[in-house]
CSV table of C-alpha atoms in Angstrom, one decimal:
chain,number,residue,atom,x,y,z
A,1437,UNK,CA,90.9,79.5,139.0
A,1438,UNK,CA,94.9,78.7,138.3
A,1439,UNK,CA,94.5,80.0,135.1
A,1440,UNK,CA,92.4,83.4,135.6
A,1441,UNK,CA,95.4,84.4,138.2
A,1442,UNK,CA,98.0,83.5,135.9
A,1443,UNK,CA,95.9,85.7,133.6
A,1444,UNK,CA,95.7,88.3,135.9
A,1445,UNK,CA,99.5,88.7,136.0
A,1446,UNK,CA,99.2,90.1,131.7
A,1447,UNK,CA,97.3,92.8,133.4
A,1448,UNK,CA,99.3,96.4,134.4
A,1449,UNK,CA,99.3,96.7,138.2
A,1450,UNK,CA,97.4,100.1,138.2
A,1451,UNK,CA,94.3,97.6,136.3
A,1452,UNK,CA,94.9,95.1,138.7
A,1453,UNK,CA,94.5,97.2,141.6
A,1454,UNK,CA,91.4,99.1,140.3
A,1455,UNK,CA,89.5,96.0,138.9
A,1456,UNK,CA,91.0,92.4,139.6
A,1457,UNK,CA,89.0,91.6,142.4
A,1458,UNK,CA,85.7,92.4,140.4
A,1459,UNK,CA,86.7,91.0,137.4
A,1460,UNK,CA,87.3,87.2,139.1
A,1461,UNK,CA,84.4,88.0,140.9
A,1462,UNK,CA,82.8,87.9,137.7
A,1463,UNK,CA,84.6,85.2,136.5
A,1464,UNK,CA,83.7,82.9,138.5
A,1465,UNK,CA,80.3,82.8,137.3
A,1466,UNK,CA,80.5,81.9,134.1
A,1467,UNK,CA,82.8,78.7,132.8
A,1468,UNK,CA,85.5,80.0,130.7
A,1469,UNK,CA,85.7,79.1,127.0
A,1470,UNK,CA,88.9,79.1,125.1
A,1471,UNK,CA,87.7,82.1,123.5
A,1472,UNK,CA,87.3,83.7,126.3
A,1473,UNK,CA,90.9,83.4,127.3
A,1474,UNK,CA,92.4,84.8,123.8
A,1475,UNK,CA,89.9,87.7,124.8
A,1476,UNK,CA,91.4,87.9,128.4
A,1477,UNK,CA,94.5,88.1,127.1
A,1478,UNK,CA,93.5,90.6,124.4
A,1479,UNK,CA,91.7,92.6,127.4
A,1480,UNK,CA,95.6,92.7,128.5
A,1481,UNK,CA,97.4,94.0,126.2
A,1482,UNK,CA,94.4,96.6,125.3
A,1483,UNK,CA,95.3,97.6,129.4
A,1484,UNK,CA,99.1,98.3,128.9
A,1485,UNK,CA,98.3,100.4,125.8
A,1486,UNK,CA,95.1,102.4,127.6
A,1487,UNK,CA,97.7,103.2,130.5
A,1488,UNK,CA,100.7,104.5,128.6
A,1489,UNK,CA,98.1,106.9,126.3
A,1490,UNK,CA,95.8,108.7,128.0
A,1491,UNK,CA,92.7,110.2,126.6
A,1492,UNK,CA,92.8,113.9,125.4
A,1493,UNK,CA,90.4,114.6,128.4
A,1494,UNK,CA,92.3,113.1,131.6
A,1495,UNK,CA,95.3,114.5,129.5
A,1496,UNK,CA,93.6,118.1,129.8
A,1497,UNK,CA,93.1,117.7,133.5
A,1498,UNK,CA,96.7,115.9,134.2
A,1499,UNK,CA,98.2,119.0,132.3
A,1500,UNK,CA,97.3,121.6,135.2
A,1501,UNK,CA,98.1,119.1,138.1
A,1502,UNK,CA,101.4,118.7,136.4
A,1503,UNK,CA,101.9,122.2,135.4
A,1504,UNK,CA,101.1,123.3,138.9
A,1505,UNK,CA,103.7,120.3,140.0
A,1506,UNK,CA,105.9,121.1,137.9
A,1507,UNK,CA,105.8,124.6,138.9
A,1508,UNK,CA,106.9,123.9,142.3
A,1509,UNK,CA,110.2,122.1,141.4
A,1510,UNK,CA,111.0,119.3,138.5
A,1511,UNK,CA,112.9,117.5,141.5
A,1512,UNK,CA,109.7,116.6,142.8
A,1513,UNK,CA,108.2,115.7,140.0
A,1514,UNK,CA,110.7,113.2,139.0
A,1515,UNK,CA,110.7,111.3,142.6
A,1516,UNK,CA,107.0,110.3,141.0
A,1517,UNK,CA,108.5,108.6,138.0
A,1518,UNK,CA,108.3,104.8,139.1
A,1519,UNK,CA,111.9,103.1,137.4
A,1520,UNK,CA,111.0,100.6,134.9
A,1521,UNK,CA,107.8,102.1,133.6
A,1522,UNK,CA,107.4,103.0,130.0
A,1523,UNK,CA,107.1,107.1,130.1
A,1524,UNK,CA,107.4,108.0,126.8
A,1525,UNK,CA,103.6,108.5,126.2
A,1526,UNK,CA,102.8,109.6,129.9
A,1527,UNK,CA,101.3,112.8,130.1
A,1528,UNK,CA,104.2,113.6,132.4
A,1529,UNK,CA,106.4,113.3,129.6
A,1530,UNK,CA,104.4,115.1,126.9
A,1531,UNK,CA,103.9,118.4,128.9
A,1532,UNK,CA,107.6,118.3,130.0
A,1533,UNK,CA,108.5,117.6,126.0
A,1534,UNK,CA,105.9,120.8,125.4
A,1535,UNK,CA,107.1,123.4,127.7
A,1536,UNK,CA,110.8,122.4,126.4
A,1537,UNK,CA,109.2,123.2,122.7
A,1538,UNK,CA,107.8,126.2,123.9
A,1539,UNK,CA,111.3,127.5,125.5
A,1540,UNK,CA,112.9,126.4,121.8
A,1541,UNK,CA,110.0,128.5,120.1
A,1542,UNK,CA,110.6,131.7,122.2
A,1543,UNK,CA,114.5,131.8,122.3
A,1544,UNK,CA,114.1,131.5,118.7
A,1545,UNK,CA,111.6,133.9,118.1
A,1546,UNK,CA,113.1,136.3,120.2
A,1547,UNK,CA,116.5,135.8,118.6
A,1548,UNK,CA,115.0,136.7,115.2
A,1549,UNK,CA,113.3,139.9,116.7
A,1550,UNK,CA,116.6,140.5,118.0
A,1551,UNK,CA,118.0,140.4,114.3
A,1552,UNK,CA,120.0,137.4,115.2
A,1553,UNK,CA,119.8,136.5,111.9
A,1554,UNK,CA,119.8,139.6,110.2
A,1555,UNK,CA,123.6,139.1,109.6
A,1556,UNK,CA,124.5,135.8,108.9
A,1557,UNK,CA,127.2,135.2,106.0
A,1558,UNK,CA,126.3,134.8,102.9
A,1559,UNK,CA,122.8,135.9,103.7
A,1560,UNK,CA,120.7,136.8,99.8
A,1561,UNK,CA,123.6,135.2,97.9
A,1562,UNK,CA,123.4,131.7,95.9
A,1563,UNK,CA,124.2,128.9,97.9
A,1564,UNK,CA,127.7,127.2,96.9
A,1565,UNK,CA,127.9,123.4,96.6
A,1566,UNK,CA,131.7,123.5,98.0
A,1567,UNK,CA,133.3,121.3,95.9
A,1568,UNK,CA,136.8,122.0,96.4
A,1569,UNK,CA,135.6,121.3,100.8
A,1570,UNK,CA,135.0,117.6,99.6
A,1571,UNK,CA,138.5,115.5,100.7
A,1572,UNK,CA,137.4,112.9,97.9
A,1573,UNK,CA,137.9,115.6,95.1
A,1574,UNK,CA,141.1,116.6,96.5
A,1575,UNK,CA,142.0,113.1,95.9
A,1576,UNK,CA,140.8,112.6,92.6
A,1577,UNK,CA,141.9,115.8,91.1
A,1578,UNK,CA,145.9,115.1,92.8
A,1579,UNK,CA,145.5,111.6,91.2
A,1580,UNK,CA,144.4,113.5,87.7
A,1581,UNK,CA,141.5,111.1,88.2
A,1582,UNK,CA,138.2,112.8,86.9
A,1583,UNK,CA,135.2,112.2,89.8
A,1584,UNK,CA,132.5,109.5,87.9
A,1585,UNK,CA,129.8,112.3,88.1
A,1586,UNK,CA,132.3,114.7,86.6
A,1587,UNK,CA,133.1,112.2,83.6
A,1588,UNK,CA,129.7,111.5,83.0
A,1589,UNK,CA,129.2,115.4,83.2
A,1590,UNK,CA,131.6,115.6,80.4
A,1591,UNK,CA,130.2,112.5,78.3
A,1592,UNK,CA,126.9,114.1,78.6
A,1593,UNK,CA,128.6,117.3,76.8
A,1594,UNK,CA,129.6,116.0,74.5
A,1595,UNK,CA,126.6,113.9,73.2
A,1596,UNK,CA,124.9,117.3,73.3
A,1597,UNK,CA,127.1,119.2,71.3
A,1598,UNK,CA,127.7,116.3,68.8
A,1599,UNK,CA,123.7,116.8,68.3
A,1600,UNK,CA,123.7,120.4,67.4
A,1601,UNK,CA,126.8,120.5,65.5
A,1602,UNK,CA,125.6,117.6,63.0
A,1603,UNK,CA,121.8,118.2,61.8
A,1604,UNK,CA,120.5,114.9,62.7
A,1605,UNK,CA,119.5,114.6,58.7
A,1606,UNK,CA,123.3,114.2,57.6
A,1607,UNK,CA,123.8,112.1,60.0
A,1608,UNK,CA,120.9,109.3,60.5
A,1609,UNK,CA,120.4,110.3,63.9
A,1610,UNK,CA,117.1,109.5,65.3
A,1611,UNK,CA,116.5,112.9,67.1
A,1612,UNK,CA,113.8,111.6,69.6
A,1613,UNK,CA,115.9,108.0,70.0
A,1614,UNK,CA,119.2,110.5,71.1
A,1615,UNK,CA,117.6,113.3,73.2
A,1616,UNK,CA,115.9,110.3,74.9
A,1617,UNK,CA,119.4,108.2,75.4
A,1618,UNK,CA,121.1,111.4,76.8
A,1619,UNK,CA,118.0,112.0,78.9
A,1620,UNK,CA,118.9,108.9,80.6
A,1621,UNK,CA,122.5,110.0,81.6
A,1622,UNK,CA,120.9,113.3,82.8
A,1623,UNK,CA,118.5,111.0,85.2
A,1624,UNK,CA,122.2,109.3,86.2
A,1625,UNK,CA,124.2,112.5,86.7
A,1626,UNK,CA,121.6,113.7,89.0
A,1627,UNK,CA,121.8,110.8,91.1
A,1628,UNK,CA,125.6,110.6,91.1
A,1629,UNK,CA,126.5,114.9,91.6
A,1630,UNK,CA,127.8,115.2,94.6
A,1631,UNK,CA,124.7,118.4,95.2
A,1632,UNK,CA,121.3,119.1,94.2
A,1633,UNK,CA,122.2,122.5,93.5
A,1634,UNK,CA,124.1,120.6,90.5
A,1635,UNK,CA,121.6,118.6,89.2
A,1636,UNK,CA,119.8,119.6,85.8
A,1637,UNK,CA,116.6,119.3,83.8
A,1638,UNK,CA,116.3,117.4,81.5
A,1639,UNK,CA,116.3,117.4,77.5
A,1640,UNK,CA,113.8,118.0,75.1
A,1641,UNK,CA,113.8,118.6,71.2
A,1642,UNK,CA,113.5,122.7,71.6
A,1643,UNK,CA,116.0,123.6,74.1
A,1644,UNK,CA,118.9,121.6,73.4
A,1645,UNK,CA,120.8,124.7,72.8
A,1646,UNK,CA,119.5,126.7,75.5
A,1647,UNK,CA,120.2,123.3,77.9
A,1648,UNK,CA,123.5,122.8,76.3
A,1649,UNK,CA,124.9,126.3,78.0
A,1650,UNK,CA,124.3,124.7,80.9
A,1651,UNK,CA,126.9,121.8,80.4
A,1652,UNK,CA,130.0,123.6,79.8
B,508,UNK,CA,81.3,113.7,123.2
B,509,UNK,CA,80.9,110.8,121.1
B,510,UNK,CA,81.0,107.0,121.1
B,511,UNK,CA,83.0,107.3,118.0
B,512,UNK,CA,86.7,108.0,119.4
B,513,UNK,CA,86.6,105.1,121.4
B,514,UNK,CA,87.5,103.1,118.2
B,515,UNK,CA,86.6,98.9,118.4
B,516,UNK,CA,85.4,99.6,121.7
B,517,UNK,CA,82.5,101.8,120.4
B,518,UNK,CA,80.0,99.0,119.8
B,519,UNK,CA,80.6,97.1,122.9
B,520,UNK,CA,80.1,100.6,125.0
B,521,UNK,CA,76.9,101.3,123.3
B,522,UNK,CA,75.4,97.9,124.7
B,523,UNK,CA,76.9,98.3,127.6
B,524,UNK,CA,75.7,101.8,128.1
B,525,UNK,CA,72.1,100.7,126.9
B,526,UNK,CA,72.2,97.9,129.3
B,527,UNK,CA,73.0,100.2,132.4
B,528,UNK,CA,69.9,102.3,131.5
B,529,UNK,CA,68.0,99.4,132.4
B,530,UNK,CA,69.4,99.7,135.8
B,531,UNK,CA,73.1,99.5,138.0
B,532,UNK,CA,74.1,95.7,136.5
B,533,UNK,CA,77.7,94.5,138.1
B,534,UNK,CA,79.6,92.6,134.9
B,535,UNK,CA,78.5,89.4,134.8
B,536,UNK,CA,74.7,90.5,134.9
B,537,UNK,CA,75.1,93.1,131.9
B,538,UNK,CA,77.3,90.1,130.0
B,539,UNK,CA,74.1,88.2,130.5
B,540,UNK,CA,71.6,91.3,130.1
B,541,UNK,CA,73.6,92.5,126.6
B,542,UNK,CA,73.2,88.7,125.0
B,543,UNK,CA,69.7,88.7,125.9
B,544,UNK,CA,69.1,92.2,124.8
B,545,UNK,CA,71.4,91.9,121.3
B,546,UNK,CA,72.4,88.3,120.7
B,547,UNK,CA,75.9,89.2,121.5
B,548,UNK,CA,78.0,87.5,123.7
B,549,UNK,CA,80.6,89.8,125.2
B,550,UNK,CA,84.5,88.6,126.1
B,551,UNK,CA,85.3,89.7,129.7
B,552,UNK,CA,88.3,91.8,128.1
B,553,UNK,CA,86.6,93.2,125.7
B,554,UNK,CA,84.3,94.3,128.5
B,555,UNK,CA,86.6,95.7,131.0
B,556,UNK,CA,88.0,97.1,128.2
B,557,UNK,CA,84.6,99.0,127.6
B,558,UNK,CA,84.0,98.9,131.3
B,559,UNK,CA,87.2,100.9,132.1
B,560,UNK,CA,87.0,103.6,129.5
B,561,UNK,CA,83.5,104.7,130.0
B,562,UNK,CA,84.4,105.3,134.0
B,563,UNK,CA,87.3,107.1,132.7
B,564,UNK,CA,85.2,109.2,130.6
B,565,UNK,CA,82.6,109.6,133.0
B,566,UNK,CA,79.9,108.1,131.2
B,567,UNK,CA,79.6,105.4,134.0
B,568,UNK,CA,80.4,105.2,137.4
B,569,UNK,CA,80.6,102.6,140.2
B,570,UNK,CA,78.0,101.6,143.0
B,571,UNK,CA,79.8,101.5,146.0
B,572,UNK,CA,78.9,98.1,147.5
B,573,UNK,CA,79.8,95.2,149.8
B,574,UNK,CA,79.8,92.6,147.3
B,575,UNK,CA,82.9,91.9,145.3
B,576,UNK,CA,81.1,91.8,142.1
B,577,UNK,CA,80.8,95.7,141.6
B,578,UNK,CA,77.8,97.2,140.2
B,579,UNK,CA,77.7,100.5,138.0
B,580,UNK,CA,75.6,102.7,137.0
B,581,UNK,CA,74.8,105.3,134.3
B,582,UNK,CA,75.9,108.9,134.5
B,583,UNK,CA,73.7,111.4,133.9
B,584,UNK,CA,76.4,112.8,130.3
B,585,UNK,CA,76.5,108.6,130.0
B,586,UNK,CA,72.5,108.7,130.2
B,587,UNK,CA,72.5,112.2,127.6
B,588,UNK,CA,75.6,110.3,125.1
B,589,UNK,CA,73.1,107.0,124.8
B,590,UNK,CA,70.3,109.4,124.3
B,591,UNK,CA,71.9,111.3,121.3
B,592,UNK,CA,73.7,108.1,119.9
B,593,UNK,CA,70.4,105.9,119.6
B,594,UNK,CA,68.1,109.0,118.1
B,595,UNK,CA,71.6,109.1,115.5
B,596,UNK,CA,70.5,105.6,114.7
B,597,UNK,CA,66.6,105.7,115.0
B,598,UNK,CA,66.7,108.1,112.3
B,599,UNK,CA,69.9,106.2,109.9
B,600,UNK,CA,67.1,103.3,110.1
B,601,UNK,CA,64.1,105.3,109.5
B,602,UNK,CA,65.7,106.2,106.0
B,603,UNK,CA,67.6,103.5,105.8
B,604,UNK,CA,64.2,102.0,105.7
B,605,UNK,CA,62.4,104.0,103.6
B,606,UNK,CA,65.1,103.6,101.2
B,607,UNK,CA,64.4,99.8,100.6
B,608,UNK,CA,60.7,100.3,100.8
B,609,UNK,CA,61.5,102.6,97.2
B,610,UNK,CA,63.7,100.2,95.6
């Protein structure tokens, strides 16, 4: 009997208050197995989550309560909150978060009916990385220090044009081997540049001069 | 409405459900009902558990009574949600059935 009570204590106080008296009652009819306790205590924890996320249909009928609630002044609503409880998944809490989205919604949508964004700067043109906004570079390039991405930039240049200006059969350059090294850089610089609008595709056999324009 | 969205707790509601259509049971007699009716032997959690979200969905509902142990009782949308699940199941074994008689 010691150890149901104790049990009872797992349980949230809205559970307890609905069925503990029952539940003992029922309890003390039967011999508890050790099973039986693990599935008490499971029972439990199953409780606390139940309370904190309420099906879709109490949910449905909670929402016009609380609109209605709500409706007459969020002051009174909030003397209901009980201090301590979890309210994150309360229905409370997910019409309040709701009617807040909706407000976002509508001043936004009104704002773009408005033409609220009709004249924004810059608006249709190509976005600019802003390199020169970047107080690192302004460090680097008083220090005459080229930025790792930039040097690799310029490595990766230069491995290019060093394949078109020497046909790869004067040379003993494995084309496949070469476009495939410089590939690898490419995969680097993209990771390194300080902007995705920098980044670049990669190399292939046929557009290594079209790709090269790209570089320089 | 189905048994279905009540997750790990669907199995446990359908033999509770089928034991209340025998007649209002408080917990400990539909524990012992359910084990003679299907060999299973339910945990008091996992009944309450079962228990609590059937009466929240309406599907069951208490007896009011003087004695502590508190009997329920089928609904009539409890009584219609057995009805449809078993017939779901009468006719998965039918061809479930047939479907080994072929092989």
């Amino acid at each position: 009997m010691k150890t149901i009570k104790r049990l009872m204590l797992l349980y949230p106080v809205s559970w307890r208050h609905r069925y503990e008296d029952e539940f003992i009652a029922m309890l003390e009819q039967r011999s508890i197995s050790l099973v039986d306790t693990f599935d008490i205590v499971f029972g439990a924890i199953d409780a606390h989550f139940q309370r904190i996320r309420p099906n879709k249909d109490t949910l449905k009928i909670n929402n016009t309560i609380m609109i209605e609630e709500m409706d007459r002044g969020v002051n009174n609503q909030m003397e209901k909150f009980i201090p301590g409880e979890v309210r994150e998944e309360a229905s409370e809490t997910i019409i309040a978060e709701r009617r807040l989205s909706n407000w976002l919604d509508d001043a936004f949508s009104e704002l773009q009916k408005n033409g609220g964004l009709d004249h924004i700067e810059g608006k249709g043109k190509p976005l600019d990385p802003q390199l020169g906004k970047d107080p690192l570079n302004g460090i680097l390039q008083n220090a005459k220090v080229l930025p790792p991405w930039l040097e690799l930039q310029h490595e990766i240049r230069d491995s290019i044009q060093q394949l078109l200006s020497v046909p790869p059969e004067q040379k003993n350059i494995d084309l496949p081997t070469e476009i495939a090294r410089i590939n690898q850089m490419i995969a680097k610089f993209n990771k390194m540049c300080p902007s995705t609008l920098l980044q670049k595709p990669l190399l292939s056999a046929a557009n290594i001069s079209e790709q090269y324009k790209r570089w320089l | 409405m189905s048994l279905t969205d009540l997750g790990r707790f669907s199995d446990p509601s359908i033999l509770i459900l089928a034991s209340l259509a025998g007649g209002e049971k408080h917990g400990y007699a539909m524990m012992e009902d359910i084990e003679a009716l299907s060999g299973v032997r339910l945990g008091p959690g996992t009944l309450y558990g079962a228990l609590s979200r059937l009466e929240q969905r309406g599907l069951i509902e208490p007896v009011p009574s003087e004695d502590r142990r508190r009997p329920y009782r089928l609904t009539a949308s409890g009584a219609s949600v057995l009805h449809d699940h078993l017939l779901s199941l009468s006719k998965f074994t039918e061809v479930g059935l047939r479907r080994l008689a072929l092989s």
